[in-house]
Amino acid sequence: MTNPHEHGPDHTDPDQLHAHDSAAPMEGPEANGSDHAGHHHPQPQPMGAHDRIGGHATAASDGAATSDSPDASHMSHAGHDGHGAEGGHGDHGDHVGQFRRLFWIMLALATPTVALSGMFAMIVGYTLPDIPGLAWVSPILGTVMYLWGGKPFLTGAVSELRSRKPGMMLLIGLAITVAFIASWGASLGLLHHELDFWWELALLIVIMLLGHWIEMRSLAQTTSALDSLAALLPDEAERVEGDSIVAVAPADLAVGDVVVVRPGGSVPADGRIVDGRAAMDESMITGESQTVTRTIGENVTAGTVATDSGLRVEVTATGDDTALAGIQRLVTDAQNSSSRAQRLADTAAGWLFWFALGAGAITVVVWTLVGLPDAAVIRTITVLVIACPHALGLAIPLVVSIATERAARGGVLVKDRLALESMRTVDTVLFDKTGTLTKGEPTVTDVAVVDGHDPDHVLGLAAAAESDSEHPLAKAIVRAAAAKGLVVPRSNDFSSSPAVGVTATVDGTTVRVGGPHLLTEERAEELDIADQWRTEGAIILHVIQDSQVIGALKLADEIRSESRDAIDALHALDVQVVMITGDAEAVARSVAEELGIDRFFAGVRPEDKAAKVQRLQYEGRKVAMVGDGVNDAPALAQADVGLAIGAGTDVAIASAGVILASDDPRSVLSVIELSRAAYRKMKQNLWWAAGYNLISVPLAAGVLAPIGFVLPMSVGAILMSLSTIVVALNAQLLRRLDLRPESTTRAILDR
């Protein structure tokens, strides 16, 4: 249970440091990460940025992208506006399900449509049975397929026309519409029988639906960043009204209201503490995992959590004026302003549309001028129908589907395909320090002792004294002793003193562990090495046995063992590495020097991180940002590519285009290698797909007619199928990639 009498230092007094921290106060909002709540609160473990693994699993699968998200920007381009016909953009998960169902329904209708098409039977070489009404099966089913299965493409084509940006949807819409009209003309005897394209119409709709289903299924879906931010606020607030407490919606709060925040509860609005003292979990805002003590007169932010004690807070800002709303605006602005590369397939489709239109116009003019108007109609319609290759609809989706599957096996979840495509151009990777390059939790990194004492013995005594505490620093000490395999003696008579430290009886001696106030109380001097540790930004705790200082512990945010390899490999790829943190410059410099980082930004306020990304972009750099906290969300959205550590907050995950499912920074290298390999396959597939058009359209138009050759529809169908098969097989070659972080890093360093 929580001891209500255990409180941390008063942050209004700069001299009152954490009971266990003799380091100089850091600068910036994240500096409080090492100067947090009074040392001994048996309290719930804060839901820090580093232990949100359970949160991201849902976020990565169930949510819906907003219209401002990268995913939504892809889906809402002119082509995909047509999807509204099948359920709209509100829920991509349901959208995928609807396209899946639509595909299977259309496939069932396409089978008899193709099989009973007279023209298809003629091409393949079989004879249809002479059954009354059989000739009308293909026209009727083909009409159903055009109106139902083709609706998303037709709606998208209209959108592309309105926006004057021809792309895939307009190309598909043109092909199926011309095929539909020509086929009815042939079925009614108004046009030549060669223009019976019911089989082609059916295959085109089915293959394009398959491509879109694969495409959307491959896009990992997530909760939106804005929804995740809103979820940080409680559903209701408890407002003090005279002698009573009334539950109200946070939106009903006004400046000057006093609200009660219970232990474990979220602050409903920005405010100032008027009663109470609590260790606040601010990780969802700052990204720092350590709690921070807040007391009377200090400000608290909406969405932060009072982990151990209750508070009364006077509201100073509500709604759009809160810090959380400010972060929401930054995320929205960054997402809206992010320049997204034009989709490769849409670019190719746009060119093919004009190519087909131009070829069709030339065809009708030339054949008419030579005195063959009937041939002009046949050739022109044929050109417009075969201008939309089946392979083009699968060229990109197949690569993306296989790429995302391979990425997932390597611990990388691709949420935004455009982010994956852009990663190949990145020349600067910006890492958030805490929780990304480091573990985001305190760790004992050194033990100093006075003469005559053994470091393991001092660490064991400290662990014994701390064993009854749930505080992060206490846990770090106990973990360090366990990691060394030390036998920790039993302790009793445990007690904690606010802003001083802990005391316990261990093996008949009195052991105390604490920070500068403990030394003052004991009238003891700190060890000489403390000055050096302090310049490195470490948390310093001294161990006192029977009123004698016997040693000191250095605690710091431990650097991940994989970080050095990740940075070395990035340098091998000629990528600049930059680090950003809210910690003081001494801490940042120490980490940067240890890892060989090129540049670093220290003391950066959460709301200024996106500006640092912009600064790098203004230098002409393509920036990938790697982060894990709410404070990283605007920067992740602003970056050319945002990569969220999967153990981070839902908001960071929702703001990023790529999610690193593990906390291994080497996964960034896997994304780069995958991006480059996938882009190569995309270009190859587009050339294969478009190559069919470049050859077949002129031949279908009759460019070789003067020498007696006009492309038969049967040959066109074979070329179309061959192109689709080649594209599918080429995409499969991506499966050879080994994207495990350790494998990718080793391959790069061995080059």
Coordinates of N, CA, C and O in Angstrom, one line a residue, residues 112-265:
P112 N -18.7 -17.8 -64.8 CA -19.6 -18.0 -65.9 C -19.6 -16.9 -67.0 O -19.8 -17.2 -68.2
T113 N -19.3 -15.7 -66.6 CA -19.2 -14.6 -67.5 C -18.2 -14.8 -68.6 O -18.4 -14.7 -69.8
V114 N -17.0 -15.3 -68.1 CA -15.9 -15.5 -69.0 C -16.1 -16.8 -69.8 O -15.9 -16.9 -71.0
A115 N -16.5 -17.9 -69.1 CA -16.6 -19.2 -69.7 C -17.7 -19.2 -70.8 O -17.6 -19.9 -71.8
L116 N -18.8 -18.4 -70.6 CA -19.9 -18.3 -71.6 C -19.8 -17.2 -72.6 O -20.7 -16.9 -73.3
S117 N -18.7 -16.5 -72.6 CA -18.5 -15.4 -73.5 C -18.1 -16.0 -74.9 O -17.1 -16.8 -75.0
G118 N -18.8 -15.6 -75.9 CA -18.6 -16.1 -77.2 C -17.2 -15.8 -77.7 O -16.5 -16.6 -78.4
M119 N -16.8 -14.6 -77.5 CA -15.5 -14.1 -78.0 C -14.3 -14.9 -77.2 O -13.4 -15.3 -77.9
F120 N -14.5 -15.1 -75.9 CA -13.5 -15.9 -75.2 C -13.4 -17.3 -75.7 O -12.3 -17.9 -75.8
A121 N -14.6 -17.9 -76.0 CA -14.6 -19.3 -76.5 C -13.9 -19.3 -77.8 O -13.2 -20.3 -78.1
M122 N -14.1 -18.3 -78.6 CA -13.4 -18.3 -79.9 C -11.9 -18.2 -79.8 O -11.2 -18.9 -80.5
I123 N -11.4 -17.3 -78.8 CA -10.0 -17.1 -78.6 C -9.3 -18.4 -78.1 O -8.3 -18.9 -78.6
V124 N -10.0 -19.1 -77.1 CA -9.4 -20.2 -76.5 C -9.6 -21.5 -77.4 O -8.7 -22.4 -77.5
G125 N -10.7 -21.5 -78.2 CA -10.9 -22.6 -79.1 C -11.9 -23.6 -78.7 O -11.7 -24.8 -79.0
Y126 N -13.0 -23.3 -78.1 CA -14.0 -24.2 -77.8 C -15.4 -23.7 -78.2 O -15.5 -22.5 -78.5
T127 N -16.3 -24.5 -78.3 CA -17.7 -24.1 -78.8 C -18.7 -24.2 -77.7 O -18.8 -25.1 -76.9
L128 N -19.5 -23.1 -77.6 CA -20.5 -23.0 -76.6 C -21.7 -23.9 -77.0 O -22.0 -24.0 -78.2
P129 N -22.4 -24.6 -76.1 CA -23.5 -25.4 -76.5 C -24.7 -24.5 -76.9 O -24.8 -23.3 -76.5
D130 N -25.5 -25.0 -77.8 CA -26.6 -24.3 -78.4 C -27.8 -24.4 -77.4 O -28.7 -25.2 -77.6
I131 N -27.8 -23.5 -76.4 CA -28.9 -23.5 -75.4 C -29.6 -22.2 -75.5 O -28.9 -21.1 -75.4
P132 N -30.9 -22.2 -75.6 CA -31.6 -20.9 -75.6 C -31.3 -20.0 -74.4 O -31.3 -20.4 -73.3
G133 N -31.0 -18.7 -74.7 CA -30.7 -17.8 -73.6 C -29.3 -17.8 -73.1 O -28.9 -16.9 -72.4
L134 N -28.5 -18.8 -73.6 CA -27.1 -18.9 -73.1 C -26.3 -17.7 -73.5 O -25.4 -17.2 -72.7
A135 N -26.6 -17.1 -74.6 CA -25.8 -16.0 -75.1 C -26.0 -14.7 -74.3 O -25.2 -13.8 -74.4
W136 N -27.1 -14.7 -73.5 CA -27.3 -13.5 -72.6 C -26.8 -13.6 -71.2 O -26.9 -12.7 -70.4
V137 N -26.2 -14.8 -70.9 CA -25.6 -14.9 -69.5 C -24.5 -13.9 -69.3 O -24.4 -13.2 -68.3
S138 N -23.6 -13.9 -70.3 CA -22.4 -13.0 -70.1 C -22.8 -11.5 -70.1 O -22.4 -10.7 -69.2
P139 N -23.7 -11.0 -71.0 CA -24.2 -9.6 -70.9 C -24.8 -9.3 -69.6 O -24.6 -8.2 -69.0
I140 N -25.7 -10.2 -69.1 CA -26.4 -9.9 -67.8 C -25.4 -9.9 -66.6 O -25.4 -8.9 -65.8
L141 N -24.6 -10.9 -66.5 CA -23.7 -11.0 -65.4 C -22.6 -9.9 -65.5 O -22.2 -9.3 -64.5
G142 N -22.2 -9.6 -66.8 CA -21.2 -8.6 -67.0 C -21.7 -7.2 -66.6 O -21.0 -6.4 -66.1
T143 N -23.0 -7.0 -66.8 CA -23.6 -5.7 -66.4 C -23.6 -5.6 -64.9 O -23.3 -4.5 -64.3
V144 N -24.0 -6.7 -64.2 CA -24.0 -6.7 -62.8 C -22.5 -6.4 -62.3 O -22.3 -5.6 -61.3
M145 N -21.6 -7.0 -62.9 CA -20.2 -6.8 -62.5 C -19.7 -5.4 -62.7 O -19.0 -4.8 -61.9
Y146 N -20.1 -4.8 -63.8 CA -19.8 -3.4 -64.1 C -20.4 -2.4 -63.1 O -19.7 -1.6 -62.6
L147 N -21.6 -2.6 -62.8 CA -22.3 -1.7 -61.9 C -22.0 -1.9 -60.5 O -21.9 -0.9 -59.7
W148 N -21.7 -3.1 -60.1 CA -21.4 -3.5 -58.7 C -19.9 -3.5 -58.4 O -19.4 -2.7 -57.6
G149 N -19.3 -4.4 -59.1 CA -17.8 -4.6 -58.8 C -17.0 -3.4 -59.4 O -16.0 -3.1 -58.8
G150 N -17.5 -2.7 -60.4 CA -16.8 -1.6 -60.9 C -17.1 -0.3 -60.3 O -16.4 0.7 -60.6
K151 N -18.1 -0.3 -59.3 CA -18.5 1.0 -58.8 C -17.3 1.7 -58.1 O -17.2 3.0 -58.2
P152 N -16.5 1.1 -57.3 CA -15.4 1.8 -56.6 C -14.5 2.5 -57.7 O -14.0 3.6 -57.4
F153 N -14.2 1.8 -58.8 CA -13.3 2.4 -59.8 C -14.0 3.5 -60.6 O -13.4 4.5 -60.9
L154 N -15.3 3.4 -60.8 CA -16.0 4.4 -61.5 C -16.1 5.7 -60.7 O -15.9 6.8 -61.2
T155 N -16.4 5.5 -59.4 CA -16.5 6.6 -58.5 C -15.1 7.3 -58.4 O -15.0 8.5 -58.4
G156 N -14.1 6.5 -58.3 CA -12.7 7.0 -58.2 C -12.4 7.7 -59.5 O -11.7 8.8 -59.5
A157 N -12.8 7.2 -60.7 CA -12.5 7.9 -61.9 C -13.1 9.3 -62.0 O -12.5 10.2 -62.5
V158 N -14.4 9.4 -61.5 CA -15.0 10.7 -61.4 C -14.3 11.6 -60.6 O -14.1 12.8 -60.9
S159 N -13.8 11.1 -59.4 CA -13.0 12.0 -58.5 C -11.7 12.5 -59.2 O -11.3 13.6 -59.0
E160 N -11.0 11.6 -59.9 CA -9.8 12.0 -60.6 C -10.1 13.0 -61.7 O -9.3 13.9 -62.0
L161 N -11.2 12.8 -62.4 CA -11.6 13.8 -63.4 C -11.9 15.2 -62.8 O -11.4 16.2 -63.3
R162 N -12.6 15.2 -61.7 CA -12.9 16.4 -61.0 C -11.6 17.1 -60.5 O -11.5 18.4 -60.5
S163 N -10.7 16.3 -60.0 CA -9.4 16.9 -59.5 C -8.4 17.1 -60.6 O -7.3 17.7 -60.4
R164 N -8.7 16.7 -61.8 CA -7.9 16.8 -63.0 C -6.5 16.2 -62.8 O -5.5 16.7 -63.2
K165 N -6.6 15.0 -62.1 CA -5.3 14.3 -61.8 C -5.6 12.8 -62.2 O -5.9 12.0 -61.4
P166 N -5.5 12.5 -63.5 CA -5.7 11.1 -64.0 C -4.7 10.2 -63.3 O -3.5 10.5 -63.2
G167 N -5.2 9.0 -63.0 CA -4.4 8.0 -62.3 C -5.0 6.6 -62.6 O -5.7 6.4 -63.6
M168 N -4.7 5.7 -61.7 CA -5.2 4.3 -61.8 C -6.7 4.2 -62.0 O -7.1 3.4 -62.8
M169 N -7.4 4.9 -61.2 CA -8.9 4.8 -61.2 C -9.5 5.2 -62.5 O -10.4 4.6 -63.1
L170 N -9.0 6.3 -63.1 CA -9.5 6.8 -64.4 C -9.1 5.8 -65.5 O -9.9 5.5 -66.4
L171 N -7.9 5.2 -65.4 CA -7.5 4.3 -66.4 C -8.4 3.0 -66.4 O -8.8 2.5 -67.4
I172 N -8.6 2.5 -65.2 CA -9.5 1.4 -65.0 C -10.9 1.7 -65.4 O -11.6 0.9 -66.2
G173 N -11.4 2.9 -65.0 CA -12.8 3.3 -65.3 C -13.0 3.4 -66.8 O -14.0 3.0 -67.3
L174 N -12.0 4.0 -67.5 CA -12.1 4.1 -68.9 C -12.1 2.8 -69.6 O -13.0 2.5 -70.5
A175 N -11.3 1.8 -69.2 CA -11.2 0.5 -69.8 C -12.5 -0.3 -69.6 O -13.1 -0.8 -70.6
I176 N -13.1 -0.3 -68.4 CA -14.3 -1.1 -68.2 C -15.5 -0.4 -68.8 O -16.4 -1.1 -69.2
T177 N -15.5 0.9 -68.8 CA -16.7 1.6 -69.4 C -16.7 1.3 -70.9 O -17.8 1.0 -71.5
V178 N -15.6 1.5 -71.6 CA -15.5 1.2 -73.0 C -15.8 -0.2 -73.3 O -16.6 -0.5 -74.3
A179 N -15.3 -1.1 -72.5 CA -15.6 -2.6 -72.7 C -17.1 -2.8 -72.5 O -17.7 -3.6 -73.2
F180 N -17.7 -2.2 -71.5 CA -19.1 -2.4 -71.2 C -20.0 -1.9 -72.4 O -20.9 -2.7 -72.9
I181 N -19.7 -0.7 -72.9 CA -20.5 -0.2 -74.0 C -20.3 -1.0 -75.3 O -21.2 -1.3 -76.0
A182 N -19.0 -1.3 -75.5 CA -18.7 -2.0 -76.8 C -19.3 -3.4 -76.7 O -19.8 -3.9 -77.7
S183 N -19.3 -4.0 -75.6 CA -19.8 -5.4 -75.4 C -21.3 -5.4 -75.7 O -21.8 -6.4 -76.3
W184 N -22.0 -4.4 -75.1 CA -23.4 -4.4 -75.3 C -23.7 -4.1 -76.8 O -24.7 -4.7 -77.4
G185 N -22.9 -3.3 -77.4 CA -23.1 -3.0 -78.9 C -22.9 -4.3 -79.7 O -23.6 -4.6 -80.6
A186 N -21.9 -5.1 -79.3 CA -21.7 -6.4 -80.0 C -22.8 -7.4 -79.7 O -23.2 -8.1 -80.6
S187 N -23.2 -7.4 -78.4 CA -24.3 -8.4 -78.1 C -25.6 -8.1 -78.8 O -26.4 -9.0 -79.1
L188 N -25.8 -6.8 -79.0 CA -27.1 -6.4 -79.7 C -27.0 -6.3 -81.2 O -27.9 -6.0 -81.9
G189 N -25.8 -6.7 -81.7 CA -25.6 -6.7 -83.1 C -25.3 -5.3 -83.7 O -25.3 -5.2 -84.9
L190 N -25.1 -4.3 -82.9 CA -24.8 -3.0 -83.4 C -23.4 -2.7 -83.7 O -23.0 -1.8 -84.5
L191 N -22.5 -3.5 -83.1 CA -21.0 -3.4 -83.4 C -20.5 -4.8 -83.8 O -21.2 -5.8 -83.6
H192 N -19.3 -4.8 -84.3 CA -18.7 -6.0 -84.8 C -18.5 -7.0 -83.6 O -18.3 -6.6 -82.5
H193 N -18.6 -8.3 -83.9 CA -18.6 -9.3 -82.8 C -17.2 -9.4 -82.1 O -17.1 -9.8 -81.0
E194 N -16.2 -8.9 -82.8 CA -14.9 -8.8 -82.1 C -14.9 -7.9 -80.9 O -14.0 -8.0 -80.0
L195 N -15.9 -7.0 -80.8 CA -15.9 -6.1 -79.7 C -16.7 -6.7 -78.5 O -17.1 -5.9 -77.6
D196 N -16.9 -8.0 -78.5 CA -17.5 -8.6 -77.4 C -16.4 -8.8 -76.3 O -15.6 -9.7 -76.3
F197 N -16.4 -7.8 -75.3 CA -15.3 -7.8 -74.3 C -15.9 -8.2 -72.9 O -15.3 -7.8 -71.9
W198 N -17.0 -9.0 -72.9 CA -17.5 -9.3 -71.6 C -16.5 -10.1 -70.7 O -16.3 -9.9 -69.5
W199 N -15.7 -11.0 -71.4 CA -14.7 -11.7 -70.7 C -13.6 -10.8 -70.1 O -13.1 -11.0 -69.0
E200 N -13.2 -9.9 -71.0 CA -12.2 -8.9 -70.6 C -12.6 -8.0 -69.5 O -11.9 -7.7 -68.5
L201 N -13.9 -7.6 -69.6 CA -14.4 -6.7 -68.5 C -14.4 -7.5 -67.2 O -14.1 -6.9 -66.1
A202 N -14.9 -8.7 -67.2 CA -14.9 -9.5 -66.0 C -13.6 -9.7 -65.4 O -13.3 -9.6 -64.1
L203 N -12.6 -10.1 -66.2 CA -11.2 -10.4 -65.7 C -10.6 -9.1 -65.1 O -9.9 -9.1 -64.1
L204 N -10.8 -8.0 -65.8 CA -10.2 -6.7 -65.4 C -10.8 -6.3 -64.0 O -10.0 -5.9 -63.1
I205 N -12.1 -6.4 -63.8 CA -12.7 -6.1 -62.5 C -12.1 -7.0 -61.4 O -11.8 -6.5 -60.4
V206 N -12.1 -8.3 -61.7 CA -11.7 -9.2 -60.7 C -10.2 -9.0 -60.3 O -9.8 -8.9 -59.1
I207 N -9.3 -8.8 -61.3 CA -7.9 -8.7 -61.0 C -7.7 -7.3 -60.3 O -6.8 -7.2 -59.4
M208 N -8.4 -6.3 -60.7 CA -8.2 -5.0 -60.0 C -8.7 -5.0 -58.6 O -8.1 -4.4 -57.7
L209 N -9.8 -5.7 -58.4 CA -10.3 -5.8 -57.0 C -9.3 -6.6 -56.2 O -9.1 -6.3 -55.0
L210 N -8.7 -7.7 -56.8 CA -7.7 -8.4 -56.0 C -6.5 -7.5 -55.7 O -6.0 -7.6 -54.5
G211 N -6.1 -6.7 -56.6 CA -4.9 -5.8 -56.3 C -5.3 -4.8 -55.2 O -4.4 -4.6 -54.3
H212 N -6.4 -4.3 -55.2 CA -6.8 -3.3 -54.2 C -7.0 -4.0 -52.8 O -6.7 -3.4 -51.8
W213 N -7.5 -5.2 -52.8 CA -7.6 -6.0 -51.6 C -6.2 -6.2 -51.0 O -6.0 -6.0 -49.8
I214 N -5.3 -6.7 -51.8 CA -4.0 -7.0 -51.4 C -3.3 -5.7 -50.9 O -2.7 -5.7 -49.8
E215 N -3.5 -4.6 -51.6 CA -2.9 -3.4 -51.2 C -3.4 -2.9 -49.9 O -2.6 -2.5 -49.0
M216 N -4.7 -2.9 -49.6 CA -5.2 -2.4 -48.4 C -4.9 -3.3 -47.2 O -4.6 -2.9 -46.1
R217 N -4.9 -4.6 -47.5 CA -4.6 -5.6 -46.4 C -3.1 -5.4 -46.0 O -2.8 -5.7 -44.8
S218 N -2.2 -5.0 -46.9 CA -0.8 -4.9 -46.6 C -0.5 -3.7 -45.7 O 0.6 -3.6 -45.1
L219 N -1.4 -2.7 -45.7 CA -1.2 -1.5 -44.9 C -1.6 -1.8 -43.5 O -2.8 -2.0 -43.2
A220 N -0.6 -1.9 -42.6 CA -0.9 -2.1 -41.2 C -1.7 -0.9 -40.7 O -1.4 0.2 -40.9
Q221 N -2.8 -1.2 -40.0 CA -3.7 -0.2 -39.6 C -3.5 0.1 -38.1 O -3.1 -0.7 -37.3
T222 N -3.9 1.3 -37.7 CA -3.6 1.8 -36.4 C -4.6 2.8 -36.0 O -5.3 3.4 -36.8
T223 N -4.7 3.1 -34.7 CA -5.5 4.2 -34.2 C -4.8 5.5 -34.6 O -3.6 5.6 -34.8
S224 N -5.6 6.5 -34.9 CA -5.1 7.8 -35.3 C -4.4 8.4 -34.1 O -4.7 8.2 -33.0
A225 N -3.4 9.3 -34.5 CA -2.7 10.0 -33.5 C -3.6 10.9 -32.6 O -3.5 11.0 -31.4
L226 N -4.5 11.5 -33.3 CA -5.4 12.4 -32.6 C -6.3 11.7 -31.6 O -6.6 12.2 -30.5
D227 N -6.8 10.5 -32.1 CA -7.7 9.7 -31.2 C -6.9 9.3 -30.0 O -7.4 9.2 -28.8
S228 N -5.6 8.9 -30.2 CA -4.8 8.4 -29.1 C -4.5 9.5 -28.1 O -4.5 9.3 -26.9
L229 N -4.3 10.7 -28.6 CA -4.1 11.9 -27.7 C -5.4 12.1 -26.9 O -5.3 12.4 -25.7
A230 N -6.5 12.1 -27.5 CA -7.7 12.4 -26.8 C -8.0 11.3 -25.7 O -8.6 11.6 -24.7
A231 N -7.5 10.1 -26.0 CA -7.7 9.0 -25.1 C -6.9 9.2 -23.8 O -7.2 8.5 -22.8
L232 N -6.0 10.1 -23.8 CA -5.2 10.3 -22.6 C -6.0 11.0 -21.5 O -5.7 10.9 -20.3
L233 N -7.0 11.7 -21.9 CA -7.9 12.4 -20.9 C -8.9 11.5 -20.3 O -9.4 10.6 -21.0
P234 N -9.2 11.7 -19.0 CA -10.3 10.9 -18.4 C -11.6 11.1 -19.0 O -11.9 12.2 -19.6
D235 N -12.5 10.2 -18.9 CA -13.9 10.3 -19.4 C -14.7 11.4 -18.6 O -15.6 12.0 -19.1
E236 N -14.3 11.5 -17.3 CA -15.0 12.5 -16.5 C -14.1 13.1 -15.5 O -13.0 12.5 -15.2
A237 N -14.4 14.3 -15.0 CA -13.6 15.0 -14.0 C -14.5 15.1 -12.8 O -15.7 15.2 -12.9
E238 N -13.8 15.2 -11.6 CA -14.5 15.4 -10.4 C -14.3 16.9 -9.9 O -13.2 17.2 -9.4
R239 N -15.3 17.7 -10.1 CA -15.2 19.1 -9.8 C -15.7 19.4 -8.3 O -16.8 18.8 -7.9
V240 N -15.0 20.2 -7.6 CA -15.3 20.5 -6.2 C -16.4 21.7 -6.3 O -16.1 22.7 -6.9
E241 N -17.5 21.4 -5.7 CA -18.6 22.5 -5.7 C -19.0 22.6 -4.2 O -19.8 21.8 -3.7
G242 N -18.4 23.6 -3.6 CA -18.7 23.7 -2.1 C -18.2 22.6 -1.3 O -17.0 22.3 -1.4
D243 N -19.1 21.9 -0.6 CA -18.6 20.8 0.2 C -18.8 19.4 -0.5 O -18.6 18.4 0.0
S244 N -19.2 19.5 -1.8 CA -19.5 18.3 -2.5 C -18.6 18.2 -3.7 O -18.0 19.2 -4.2
I245 N -18.5 17.0 -4.3 CA -17.7 16.7 -5.4 C -18.7 16.2 -6.5 O -19.4 15.2 -6.3
V246 N -18.7 16.8 -7.7 CA -19.6 16.5 -8.7 C -18.9 16.0 -9.9 O -17.9 16.6 -10.4
A247 N -19.3 14.9 -10.5 CA -18.7 14.3 -11.7 C -19.2 15.1 -12.9 O -20.4 15.2 -13.2
V248 N -18.3 15.6 -13.7 CA -18.6 16.4 -14.9 C -17.7 15.9 -16.1 O -16.7 15.3 -15.9
A249 N -18.1 16.2 -17.3 CA -17.3 16.0 -18.4 C -16.1 17.0 -18.5 O -16.3 18.1 -18.1
P250 N -14.9 16.6 -18.8 CA -13.8 17.5 -18.9 C -14.1 18.7 -19.8 O -13.6 19.8 -19.5
A251 N -14.9 18.6 -20.8 CA -15.3 19.7 -21.6 C -16.1 20.7 -20.9 O -16.2 21.9 -21.3
D252 N -16.7 20.3 -19.8 CA -17.5 21.3 -19.0 C -16.7 22.1 -18.0 O -17.3 22.9 -17.3
L253 N -15.5 21.8 -17.8 CA -14.6 22.5 -16.9 C -14.3 23.9 -17.4 O -14.2 24.2 -18.6
A254 N -14.2 24.8 -16.4 CA -13.9 26.2 -16.8 C -12.6 26.6 -16.0 O -12.3 26.0 -14.9
V255 N -11.9 27.6 -16.5 CA -10.8 28.1 -15.7 C -11.2 28.6 -14.4 O -12.2 29.3 -14.2
G256 N -10.5 28.2 -13.3 CA -10.8 28.6 -12.0 C -11.5 27.4 -11.2 O -11.5 27.5 -10.0
D257 N -12.0 26.4 -11.9 CA -12.6 25.3 -11.2 C -11.5 24.5 -10.5 O -10.4 24.5 -10.9
V258 N -11.9 23.9 -9.4 CA -11.0 23.0 -8.7 C -11.5 21.6 -8.9 O -12.7 21.3 -8.7
V259 N -10.6 20.7 -9.3 CA -10.9 19.3 -9.5 C -10.1 18.4 -8.6 O -9.0 18.7 -8.2
V260 N -10.7 17.2 -8.3 CA -10.0 16.2 -7.5 C -9.3 15.2 -8.5 O -10.0 14.7 -9.4
V261 N -8.1 14.9 -8.3 CA -7.4 13.9 -9.1 C -7.0 12.8 -8.1 O -6.2 13.0 -7.2
R262 N -7.6 11.6 -8.2 CA -7.4 10.6 -7.2 C -6.1 9.8 -7.6 O -5.7 9.8 -8.8
P263 N -5.5 9.0 -6.7 CA -4.3 8.2 -7.0 C -4.6 7.3 -8.2 O -5.6 6.6 -8.2
G264 N -3.7 7.3 -9.1 CA -3.9 6.5 -10.3 C -4.7 7.2 -11.4 O -4.9 6.6 -12.5
G265 N -5.3 8.4 -11.1 CA -6.1 9.1 -12.0 C -5.4 10.1 -12.9 O -4.3 10.5 -12.6

